[in-house]
Amino acid sequence: MTPMASRPAHTLTGVARVPGDKSISHRALLIGALSTEETVIEGLLEGEDVLRTAAAIRALGATAERSTDSVWRVRGRGLGGLVEPADILDMGNSGTAARLLMGILASHPLTAFLTGDASLNRRPMGRVRGPLEQFGAQLITRSADRMPLAIIGTADPVPVRYRLPVASAQVKSAVLLAGLNTPGVTTVIEQQPTRDHTERMLRHFGADVESVEADEGAWEISVAGQPELRGRPVQVPADISSAAFPMVAALIVPGSEVTLTDVGINPLRTGLVHTLREMGADIEMRNERTFAGEPVADLFVRAGRLAGVTVPASRAPSMIDEYPILAIAAAVAEGKTEMRGLAELRVKESDRLGAMARGLAACGVSIEEGDDSLTVHGCAGNVPGGGNIATDLDHRVAMAFLVLGLASDRAVVVDDADPIDTSFPGFIALMNRLGARIGPLTEVGS
Ligand code: S3P
Protein backbone atom coordinates (compact mmCIF):
# COMPACT_ATOMS: atom_id res chain seq x y z
CA MET A 1 0.00 0.00 0.00
CA THR A 2 1.46 3.37 -1.02
CA PRO A 3 -0.55 6.35 0.21
CA MET A 4 -0.33 9.43 -1.99
CA ALA A 5 -1.41 13.05 -1.61
CA SER A 6 -2.38 15.68 -4.12
CA ARG A 7 -2.39 19.44 -3.48
CA PRO A 8 -3.79 22.48 -5.29
CA ALA A 9 -1.87 23.13 -8.49
CA HIS A 10 -1.14 26.52 -10.09
CA THR A 11 -1.52 25.64 -13.77
CA LEU A 12 -0.93 22.56 -15.90
CA THR A 13 0.85 23.11 -19.19
CA GLY A 14 2.64 21.06 -21.81
CA VAL A 15 2.38 18.14 -24.18
CA ALA A 16 2.06 14.52 -23.05
CA ARG A 17 1.39 11.09 -24.48
CA VAL A 18 -0.43 8.81 -22.09
CA PRO A 19 0.26 5.04 -22.35
CA GLY A 20 -1.34 2.75 -24.92
CA ASP A 21 -5.00 1.82 -24.95
CA LYS A 22 -5.69 -1.01 -22.52
CA SER A 23 -8.56 -2.56 -24.47
CA ILE A 24 -6.64 -2.51 -27.75
CA SER A 25 -3.44 -3.82 -26.12
CA HIS A 26 -5.23 -6.90 -24.72
CA ARG A 27 -6.81 -7.60 -28.09
CA ALA A 28 -3.56 -7.18 -30.04
CA LEU A 29 -1.85 -9.79 -27.82
CA LEU A 30 -4.76 -12.22 -27.79
CA ILE A 31 -5.49 -12.08 -31.51
CA GLY A 32 -1.75 -12.15 -32.25
CA ALA A 33 -1.60 -15.40 -30.26
CA LEU A 34 -4.29 -16.91 -32.51
CA SER A 35 -2.54 -15.88 -35.73
CA THR A 36 0.20 -17.41 -37.79
CA GLU A 37 3.42 -15.46 -38.37
CA GLU A 38 4.59 -12.51 -36.33
CA THR A 39 2.63 -9.59 -34.92
CA VAL A 40 4.68 -6.52 -34.05
CA ILE A 41 2.88 -4.23 -31.61
CA GLU A 42 4.01 -0.64 -31.15
CA GLY A 43 2.82 1.39 -28.20
CA LEU A 44 1.56 -1.55 -26.16
CA LEU A 45 0.38 -0.59 -22.69
CA GLU A 46 2.96 -2.07 -20.33
CA GLY A 47 0.62 -1.95 -17.35
CA GLU A 48 -0.08 -4.82 -14.98
CA ASP A 49 -3.36 -5.83 -16.67
CA VAL A 50 -1.82 -6.22 -20.11
CA LEU A 51 1.28 -7.96 -18.77
CA ARG A 52 -1.09 -10.60 -17.35
CA THR A 53 -2.47 -11.16 -20.83
CA ALA A 54 1.07 -11.47 -22.22
CA ALA A 55 1.88 -14.06 -19.53
CA ALA A 56 -1.34 -15.96 -20.30
CA ILE A 57 -0.67 -16.25 -24.03
CA ARG A 58 2.85 -17.51 -23.26
CA ALA A 59 1.36 -20.13 -20.96
CA LEU A 60 -0.85 -21.15 -23.92
CA GLY A 61 2.17 -21.68 -26.17
CA ALA A 62 2.57 -18.35 -27.99
CA THR A 63 5.65 -16.19 -27.61
CA ALA A 64 5.41 -12.55 -26.55
CA GLU A 65 8.63 -10.61 -26.18
CA ARG A 66 9.37 -6.99 -25.51
CA SER A 67 11.95 -5.84 -28.03
CA THR A 68 12.29 -2.19 -27.03
CA ASP A 69 10.25 0.26 -25.02
CA SER A 70 6.56 -0.48 -25.80
CA VAL A 71 7.43 -2.55 -28.92
CA TRP A 72 6.39 -6.18 -28.58
CA ARG A 73 6.71 -9.18 -30.89
CA VAL A 74 4.12 -11.95 -30.68
CA ARG A 75 4.40 -15.30 -32.45
CA GLY A 76 1.03 -16.96 -32.45
CA ARG A 77 0.01 -20.62 -32.57
CA GLY A 78 -2.55 -20.22 -35.34
CA LEU A 79 -6.27 -20.58 -34.62
CA GLY A 80 -6.94 -23.82 -32.72
CA GLY A 81 -3.26 -24.31 -31.93
CA LEU A 82 -3.15 -23.20 -28.30
CA VAL A 83 -1.70 -25.70 -25.82
CA GLU A 84 -3.05 -26.54 -22.37
CA PRO A 85 -1.45 -24.32 -19.73
CA ALA A 86 0.63 -26.21 -17.17
CA ASP A 87 -0.44 -24.00 -14.29
CA ILE A 88 -3.20 -21.70 -13.09
CA LEU A 89 -3.57 -18.50 -15.17
CA ASP A 90 -3.50 -15.48 -12.85
CA MET A 91 -5.33 -12.60 -14.51
CA GLY A 92 -4.52 -10.15 -11.69
CA ASN A 93 -6.96 -7.22 -11.61
CA SER A 94 -8.16 -7.52 -15.20
CA GLY A 95 -11.76 -8.40 -16.01
CA THR A 96 -11.06 -7.79 -19.70
CA ALA A 97 -8.13 -10.24 -19.77
CA ALA A 98 -10.15 -12.88 -17.91
CA ARG A 99 -13.36 -12.61 -19.93
CA LEU A 100 -11.76 -12.33 -23.38
CA LEU A 101 -9.46 -15.24 -22.64
CA MET A 102 -12.40 -17.35 -21.47
CA GLY A 103 -14.01 -16.71 -24.85
CA ILE A 104 -10.93 -17.99 -26.67
CA LEU A 105 -10.54 -21.02 -24.38
CA ALA A 106 -14.21 -22.04 -24.78
CA SER A 107 -13.61 -23.31 -28.32
CA HIS A 108 -10.18 -24.86 -27.75
CA PRO A 109 -10.16 -28.49 -26.51
CA LEU A 110 -8.19 -27.92 -23.32
CA THR A 111 -8.74 -27.31 -19.62
CA ALA A 112 -7.56 -24.14 -17.91
CA PHE A 113 -7.87 -22.71 -14.41
CA LEU A 114 -8.20 -18.95 -13.96
CA THR A 115 -7.78 -16.82 -10.86
CA GLY A 116 -7.27 -13.14 -10.07
CA ASP A 117 -6.76 -10.67 -7.25
CA ALA A 118 -9.35 -9.96 -4.54
CA SER A 119 -11.10 -7.44 -6.80
CA LEU A 120 -11.35 -9.71 -9.87
CA ASN A 121 -12.39 -12.72 -7.79
CA ARG A 122 -15.51 -10.89 -6.63
CA ARG A 123 -16.66 -9.81 -10.11
CA PRO A 124 -19.51 -11.58 -11.95
CA MET A 125 -18.50 -14.24 -14.48
CA GLY A 126 -22.00 -15.67 -15.07
CA ARG A 127 -22.38 -13.15 -17.88
CA VAL A 128 -19.73 -15.00 -19.93
CA ARG A 129 -20.47 -18.46 -18.57
CA GLY A 130 -24.00 -18.41 -20.07
CA PRO A 131 -23.07 -17.85 -23.73
CA LEU A 132 -19.84 -19.88 -23.57
CA GLU A 133 -21.76 -22.94 -22.37
CA GLN A 134 -23.97 -22.58 -25.46
CA PHE A 135 -20.86 -23.21 -27.60
CA GLY A 136 -20.39 -26.48 -25.67
CA ALA A 137 -17.74 -25.37 -23.16
CA GLN A 138 -18.06 -26.28 -19.47
CA LEU A 139 -17.27 -23.90 -16.64
CA ILE A 140 -16.89 -24.69 -12.98
CA THR A 141 -17.16 -21.55 -10.89
CA ARG A 142 -17.36 -20.59 -7.23
CA SER A 143 -20.66 -19.44 -5.74
CA ALA A 144 -22.36 -16.59 -7.61
CA ASP A 145 -20.31 -17.52 -10.70
CA ARG A 146 -17.11 -15.97 -9.45
CA MET A 147 -13.45 -16.78 -10.06
CA PRO A 148 -11.31 -18.80 -9.44
CA LEU A 149 -12.88 -21.01 -12.09
CA ALA A 150 -12.10 -23.87 -14.41
CA ILE A 151 -12.99 -23.83 -18.09
CA ILE A 152 -13.10 -26.97 -20.20
CA GLY A 153 -13.13 -25.96 -23.83
CA THR A 154 -14.98 -28.01 -26.40
CA ALA A 155 -13.49 -29.84 -29.39
CA ASP A 156 -16.80 -29.51 -31.29
CA PRO A 157 -18.11 -25.98 -30.75
CA VAL A 158 -21.45 -25.02 -32.24
CA PRO A 159 -22.05 -21.46 -33.44
CA VAL A 160 -24.20 -19.29 -31.24
CA ARG A 161 -26.64 -16.44 -31.75
CA TYR A 162 -26.61 -14.47 -28.53
CA ARG A 163 -28.49 -11.37 -27.39
CA LEU A 164 -26.51 -9.50 -24.74
CA PRO A 165 -28.53 -8.98 -21.55
CA VAL A 166 -26.12 -6.20 -20.40
CA ALA A 167 -24.26 -3.64 -22.49
CA SER A 168 -20.81 -5.20 -22.24
CA ALA A 169 -17.99 -5.15 -24.77
CA GLN A 170 -16.26 -7.82 -22.73
CA VAL A 171 -19.14 -10.26 -23.09
CA LYS A 172 -19.60 -9.37 -26.77
CA SER A 173 -15.89 -9.96 -27.33
CA ALA A 174 -15.86 -13.25 -25.42
CA VAL A 175 -18.64 -14.54 -27.69
CA LEU A 176 -16.98 -13.31 -30.91
CA LEU A 177 -13.63 -14.78 -29.86
CA ALA A 178 -15.29 -18.13 -29.04
CA GLY A 179 -16.95 -17.93 -32.46
CA LEU A 180 -13.55 -17.62 -34.16
CA ASN A 181 -12.60 -21.27 -33.72
CA THR A 182 -16.19 -22.46 -34.34
CA PRO A 183 -17.38 -23.59 -37.77
CA GLY A 184 -20.24 -21.45 -39.11
CA VAL A 185 -21.34 -17.95 -38.22
CA THR A 186 -21.57 -16.68 -34.63
CA THR A 187 -23.74 -13.62 -34.00
CA VAL A 188 -24.04 -11.24 -31.07
CA ILE A 189 -26.95 -8.83 -30.81
CA GLU A 190 -26.40 -5.73 -28.71
CA GLN A 191 -29.17 -3.35 -27.75
CA GLN A 192 -26.76 -0.53 -27.02
CA PRO A 193 -23.54 -0.28 -29.02
CA THR A 194 -20.37 -0.92 -27.00
CA ARG A 195 -16.71 -0.43 -27.92
CA ASP A 196 -15.93 -2.31 -31.14
CA HIS A 197 -12.17 -2.84 -30.78
CA THR A 198 -12.50 -6.62 -31.13
CA GLU A 199 -14.38 -6.25 -34.39
CA ARG A 200 -11.86 -3.75 -35.77
CA MET A 201 -8.85 -5.80 -34.67
CA LEU A 202 -10.27 -9.03 -36.09
CA ARG A 203 -10.83 -7.34 -39.45
CA HIS A 204 -7.29 -5.97 -39.29
CA PHE A 205 -6.01 -9.56 -38.92
CA GLY A 206 -8.11 -10.81 -41.86
CA ALA A 207 -11.31 -12.16 -40.25
CA ASP A 208 -14.73 -11.63 -41.79
CA VAL A 209 -16.75 -9.57 -39.27
CA GLU A 210 -20.01 -7.85 -40.17
CA SER A 211 -21.95 -5.31 -38.13
CA VAL A 212 -25.47 -4.45 -39.26
CA GLU A 213 -28.04 -2.24 -37.64
CA ALA A 214 -31.09 -4.29 -36.64
CA ASP A 215 -34.43 -3.31 -35.13
CA GLU A 216 -34.81 -0.38 -32.71
CA GLY A 217 -31.19 0.69 -32.73
CA ALA A 218 -29.85 -2.78 -31.95
CA TRP A 219 -26.72 -4.07 -33.72
CA GLU A 220 -26.03 -7.58 -34.98
CA ILE A 221 -22.35 -8.46 -35.15
CA SER A 222 -21.36 -11.67 -36.90
CA VAL A 223 -18.04 -13.44 -37.28
CA ALA A 224 -17.43 -16.19 -39.82
CA GLY A 225 -15.70 -19.04 -38.00
CA GLN A 226 -12.26 -20.49 -38.70
CA PRO A 227 -10.71 -17.66 -40.70
CA GLU A 228 -7.02 -17.67 -41.42
CA LEU A 229 -5.59 -15.04 -39.11
CA ARG A 230 -2.21 -13.69 -40.15
CA GLY A 231 0.12 -11.66 -37.91
CA ARG A 232 -0.12 -7.93 -38.62
CA PRO A 233 1.61 -4.80 -37.39
CA VAL A 234 -0.42 -2.95 -34.77
CA GLN A 235 0.13 0.60 -33.60
CA VAL A 236 -1.77 1.13 -30.35
CA PRO A 237 -3.33 4.58 -29.82
CA ALA A 238 -2.91 6.36 -26.48
CA ASP A 239 -5.76 5.39 -24.15
CA ILE A 240 -8.59 7.92 -24.03
CA SER A 241 -9.58 6.45 -20.66
CA SER A 242 -6.12 7.40 -19.33
CA ALA A 243 -6.04 10.74 -21.21
CA ALA A 244 -9.27 11.52 -19.35
CA PHE A 245 -7.30 12.24 -16.15
CA PRO A 246 -4.90 14.94 -17.42
CA MET A 247 -7.77 16.19 -19.62
CA VAL A 248 -10.06 16.89 -16.69
CA ALA A 249 -7.13 18.14 -14.59
CA ALA A 250 -6.35 20.72 -17.31
CA LEU A 251 -10.01 21.76 -17.45
CA ILE A 252 -10.39 22.35 -13.70
CA VAL A 253 -7.07 24.03 -12.85
CA PRO A 254 -7.46 27.65 -14.00
CA GLY A 255 -5.00 28.87 -16.64
CA SER A 256 -4.06 25.35 -17.83
CA GLU A 257 -3.37 24.35 -21.45
CA VAL A 258 -2.44 20.76 -22.22
CA THR A 259 -2.05 18.75 -25.44
CA LEU A 260 -2.47 14.97 -25.32
CA THR A 261 -1.08 13.26 -28.40
CA ASP A 262 -2.13 10.15 -30.38
CA VAL A 263 -5.32 9.62 -28.38
CA GLY A 264 -7.77 6.98 -29.65
CA ILE A 265 -11.04 8.68 -30.56
CA ASN A 266 -13.12 5.65 -31.51
CA PRO A 267 -16.67 7.10 -31.44
CA LEU A 268 -17.75 4.34 -29.05
CA ARG A 269 -15.22 5.64 -26.50
CA THR A 270 -15.65 9.41 -26.67
CA GLY A 271 -18.70 9.88 -24.42
CA LEU A 272 -16.61 11.83 -21.90
CA VAL A 273 -15.42 14.38 -24.47
CA HIS A 274 -19.01 14.82 -25.62
CA THR A 275 -20.22 15.32 -22.03
CA LEU A 276 -17.41 17.70 -21.06
CA ARG A 277 -18.12 19.80 -24.17
CA GLU A 278 -21.77 19.97 -23.12
CA MET A 279 -20.50 21.27 -19.77
CA GLY A 280 -18.67 24.02 -21.65
CA ALA A 281 -15.19 22.48 -21.95
CA ASP A 282 -12.76 23.70 -24.57
CA ILE A 283 -11.40 20.48 -26.14
CA GLU A 284 -10.15 20.46 -29.71
CA MET A 285 -9.29 17.40 -31.77
CA ARG A 286 -6.40 18.07 -34.13
CA ASN A 287 -4.45 16.03 -36.64
CA GLU A 288 -6.98 13.20 -37.04
CA ARG A 289 -5.60 9.96 -38.52
CA THR A 290 -5.88 6.15 -38.22
CA PHE A 291 -3.80 3.48 -36.39
CA ALA A 292 -4.59 -0.17 -37.26
CA GLY A 293 -8.21 0.61 -38.10
CA GLU A 294 -8.69 2.91 -35.08
CA PRO A 295 -9.14 6.71 -35.36
CA VAL A 296 -6.71 8.87 -33.33
CA ALA A 297 -6.15 12.60 -32.80
CA ASP A 298 -4.22 15.04 -30.63
CA LEU A 299 -6.44 16.61 -28.00
CA PHE A 300 -5.87 20.25 -27.10
CA VAL A 301 -7.49 21.12 -23.76
CA ARG A 302 -7.86 24.55 -22.17
CA ALA A 303 -9.16 25.32 -18.67
CA GLY A 304 -12.49 27.09 -18.33
CA ARG A 305 -15.69 27.21 -16.34
CA LEU A 306 -17.81 24.08 -16.43
CA ALA A 307 -21.56 23.86 -15.86
CA GLY A 308 -23.51 20.85 -14.58
CA VAL A 309 -25.46 18.68 -17.05
CA THR A 310 -27.64 15.59 -17.11
CA VAL A 311 -25.83 12.59 -18.60
CA PRO A 312 -28.35 10.15 -20.11
CA ALA A 313 -28.14 6.40 -19.47
CA SER A 314 -27.78 5.81 -23.22
CA ARG A 315 -24.30 7.39 -23.09
CA ALA A 316 -22.96 5.01 -20.43
CA PRO A 317 -21.34 2.39 -22.71
CA SER A 318 -19.29 5.07 -24.51
CA MET A 319 -17.80 6.41 -21.25
CA ILE A 320 -18.26 3.57 -18.79
CA ASP A 321 -14.75 3.89 -17.32
CA GLU A 322 -14.88 7.70 -17.25
CA TYR A 323 -17.61 8.29 -14.64
CA PRO A 324 -15.11 8.54 -11.75
CA ILE A 325 -13.25 11.41 -13.46
CA LEU A 326 -16.48 12.98 -14.76
CA ALA A 327 -17.70 13.06 -11.15
CA ILE A 328 -14.55 15.06 -10.31
CA ALA A 329 -15.25 17.56 -13.12
CA ALA A 330 -18.83 17.77 -11.84
CA ALA A 331 -17.62 18.55 -8.31
CA VAL A 332 -15.74 21.63 -9.59
CA ALA A 333 -18.45 22.70 -12.06
CA GLU A 334 -21.21 25.15 -11.33
CA GLY A 335 -24.62 23.56 -10.68
CA LYS A 336 -25.91 20.03 -10.59
CA THR A 337 -24.66 17.08 -12.66
CA GLU A 338 -26.87 14.03 -12.79
CA MET A 339 -25.46 10.76 -14.13
CA ARG A 340 -27.94 8.00 -14.89
CA GLY A 341 -27.81 4.34 -15.89
CA LEU A 342 -24.74 3.50 -13.82
CA ALA A 343 -25.65 -0.02 -12.60
CA GLU A 344 -22.55 -1.50 -14.29
CA LEU A 345 -20.29 0.75 -12.19
CA ARG A 346 -21.16 -1.39 -9.18
CA VAL A 347 -19.35 -4.42 -10.70
CA LYS A 348 -16.13 -2.81 -11.95
CA GLU A 349 -12.72 -3.11 -10.23
CA SER A 350 -14.60 -1.79 -7.18
CA ASP A 351 -18.14 -0.54 -6.62
CA ARG A 352 -17.21 2.71 -8.35
CA LEU A 353 -20.55 4.38 -7.74
CA GLY A 354 -20.25 3.85 -3.99
CA ALA A 355 -16.54 4.74 -3.97
CA MET A 356 -17.10 8.06 -5.79
CA ALA A 357 -20.06 8.97 -3.60
CA ARG A 358 -18.15 8.27 -0.37
CA GLY A 359 -14.96 9.97 -1.58
CA LEU A 360 -16.69 13.12 -2.81
CA ALA A 361 -18.63 13.41 0.45
CA ALA A 362 -15.34 13.05 2.36
CA CYS A 363 -14.00 15.99 0.32
CA GLY A 364 -16.95 18.20 1.28
CA VAL A 365 -18.93 17.80 -1.96
CA SER A 366 -22.67 17.37 -1.72
CA ILE A 367 -23.89 14.26 -3.58
CA GLU A 368 -26.90 11.98 -3.85
CA GLU A 369 -26.28 8.31 -4.53
CA GLY A 370 -29.08 6.27 -6.13
CA ASP A 371 -29.06 2.55 -6.96
CA ASP A 372 -27.83 3.35 -10.46
CA SER A 373 -27.36 7.11 -10.47
CA LEU A 374 -25.15 9.79 -8.97
CA THR A 375 -25.95 13.46 -8.57
CA VAL A 376 -23.12 15.86 -7.78
CA HIS A 377 -23.76 19.43 -6.62
CA GLY A 378 -20.80 21.36 -8.01
CA CYS A 379 -18.78 23.82 -5.91
CA ALA A 380 -18.27 26.29 -8.81
CA GLY A 381 -14.50 26.19 -8.24
CA ASN A 382 -12.21 24.49 -5.76
CA VAL A 383 -13.81 21.87 -3.48
CA PRO A 384 -13.02 21.88 0.28
CA GLY A 385 -10.93 18.65 -0.09
CA GLY A 386 -9.15 17.10 2.91
CA GLY A 387 -10.61 13.63 2.25
CA ASN A 388 -8.82 10.38 2.92
CA ILE A 389 -9.93 8.06 0.13
CA ALA A 390 -10.17 4.25 0.24
CA THR A 391 -9.26 3.12 -3.28
CA ASP A 392 -10.22 -0.56 -2.79
CA LEU A 393 -7.83 -1.90 -5.50
CA ASP A 394 -9.32 0.48 -8.06
CA HIS A 395 -6.87 2.35 -10.30
CA ARG A 396 -9.43 4.80 -11.67
CA VAL A 397 -10.77 5.78 -8.25
CA ALA A 398 -7.18 6.47 -7.14
CA MET A 399 -6.39 8.65 -10.18
CA ALA A 400 -9.72 10.49 -10.03
CA PHE A 401 -9.16 11.67 -6.45
CA LEU A 402 -5.54 12.61 -7.11
CA VAL A 403 -6.91 14.89 -9.85
CA LEU A 404 -9.49 16.32 -7.45
CA GLY A 405 -6.68 17.30 -5.06
CA LEU A 406 -5.36 19.72 -7.72
CA ALA A 407 -8.57 21.74 -7.39
CA SER A 408 -9.13 21.45 -3.62
CA ASP A 409 -8.53 23.86 -0.76
CA ARG A 410 -6.94 21.07 1.30
CA ALA A 411 -4.86 18.11 0.10
CA VAL A 412 -6.66 14.93 -0.93
CA VAL A 413 -5.04 11.66 0.16
CA VAL A 414 -5.60 8.26 -1.44
CA ASP A 415 -4.75 5.26 0.73
CA ASP A 416 -3.06 3.28 -2.06
CA ALA A 417 -1.64 4.48 -5.38
CA ASP A 418 -0.18 1.08 -6.34
CA PRO A 419 -3.22 -0.06 -8.41
CA ILE A 420 -2.61 2.85 -10.83
CA ASP A 421 0.03 0.69 -12.53
CA THR A 422 -2.70 -1.63 -13.84
CA SER A 423 -3.65 0.90 -16.51
CA PHE A 424 -1.44 3.99 -16.30
CA PRO A 425 2.19 3.35 -15.32
CA GLY A 426 3.95 6.68 -14.89
CA PHE A 427 0.74 8.57 -14.06
CA ILE A 428 2.18 10.58 -11.18
CA ALA A 429 5.39 11.52 -13.03
CA LEU A 430 3.40 12.56 -16.13
CA MET A 431 0.99 14.68 -14.08
CA ASN A 432 3.82 16.32 -12.16
CA ARG A 433 5.66 17.11 -15.40
CA LEU A 434 2.56 19.03 -16.45
CA GLY A 435 2.60 20.98 -13.15
CA ALA A 436 0.64 18.83 -10.69
CA ARG A 437 1.76 18.38 -7.09
CA ILE A 438 1.23 14.71 -6.34
CA GLY A 439 3.57 12.86 -4.00
CA PRO A 440 4.02 10.96 -0.76
CA LEU A 441 2.30 12.59 2.19
CA THR A 442 5.53 13.72 3.84
CA GLU A 443 6.75 15.54 0.72
CA VAL A 444 3.45 17.18 -0.14
CA GLY A 445 2.24 18.11 3.34
CA SER A 446 -1.48 18.59 3.98
C1 S3P B 1 -13.60 -3.18 -21.74
C2 S3P B 1 -14.95 -3.04 -21.63
C3 S3P B 1 -15.61 -2.37 -20.50
C4 S3P B 1 -14.63 -1.52 -19.69
C5 S3P B 1 -13.33 -2.22 -19.45
C6 S3P B 1 -12.66 -2.59 -20.75
C7 S3P B 1 -13.05 -3.90 -22.89
O1 S3P B 1 -16.18 -3.35 -19.66
O2 S3P B 1 -15.22 -1.16 -18.45
O3 S3P B 1 -12.44 -1.39 -18.72
O4 S3P B 1 -11.83 -3.81 -23.15
O5 S3P B 1 -13.83 -4.58 -23.58
P1 S3P B 1 -17.64 -3.97 -19.98
O6 S3P B 1 -17.65 -4.36 -21.38
O7 S3P B 1 -17.79 -5.12 -19.05
O8 S3P B 1 -18.60 -2.85 -19.67
XYZ file of N, CA and C and ligand atoms in Angstrom, residues 22-23 27 96 99-100 127 167-171 173 195 320-321 344 348-349 396, ligand 1:
76
model
N -5.659 0.280 -23.216
C -5.691 -1.013 -22.519
C -6.514 -2.029 -23.310
N -7.693 -1.627 -23.746
C -8.564 -2.562 -24.472
C -7.880 -3.065 -25.738
N -6.325 -6.940 -26.865
C -6.806 -7.598 -28.093
C -5.656 -7.874 -29.060
N -11.132 -7.666 -18.239
C -11.064 -7.794 -19.699
C -10.209 -8.999 -20.076
N -12.157 -12.280 -19.155
C -13.358 -12.613 -19.934
C -13.018 -12.885 -21.402
N -12.118 -12.103 -21.971
C -11.765 -12.331 -23.377
C -11.049 -13.677 -23.532
N -22.048 -13.813 -16.612
C -22.376 -13.146 -17.877
C -21.600 -13.723 -19.057
N -25.138 -4.284 -21.514
C -24.265 -3.641 -22.493
C -22.829 -3.891 -22.052
N -22.172 -4.858 -22.658
C -20.806 -5.196 -22.238
C -19.960 -5.607 -23.434
N -18.914 -4.810 -23.686
C -17.986 -5.152 -24.775
C -17.197 -6.404 -24.415
N -17.015 -6.629 -23.129
C -16.258 -7.818 -22.729
C -17.047 -9.079 -23.065
N -18.337 -9.071 -22.790
C -19.144 -10.258 -23.091
C -19.276 -10.423 -24.610
N -17.181 -9.498 -26.819
C -15.887 -9.956 -27.328
C -15.655 -11.421 -27.001
N -17.980 -0.582 -27.198
C -16.705 -0.428 -27.918
C -16.491 -1.599 -28.880
N -18.011 4.332 -20.012
C -18.261 3.567 -18.791
C -17.113 3.695 -17.776
N -15.871 3.791 -18.250
C -14.745 3.886 -17.315
C -14.452 5.330 -16.909
N -23.771 -0.735 -14.007
C -22.550 -1.498 -14.285
C -21.350 -1.017 -13.451
N -17.443 -3.050 -11.332
C -16.126 -2.813 -11.947
C -15.038 -3.226 -10.945
N -13.817 -2.703 -11.100
C -12.716 -3.111 -10.231
C -13.097 -2.910 -8.759
N -8.792 3.561 -11.203
C -9.435 4.803 -11.670
C -9.949 5.646 -10.506
C -13.595 -3.180 -21.735
C -14.951 -3.039 -21.630
C -15.609 -2.367 -20.499
C -14.634 -1.516 -19.687
C -13.330 -2.218 -19.450
C -12.664 -2.593 -20.754
C -13.047 -3.904 -22.891
O -16.181 -3.346 -19.664
O -15.216 -1.163 -18.450
O -12.440 -1.390 -18.717
O -11.834 -3.812 -23.147
O -13.827 -4.580 -23.578
P -17.643 -3.967 -19.983
O -17.648 -4.358 -21.379
O -17.795 -5.118 -19.045
O -18.600 -2.853 -19.671
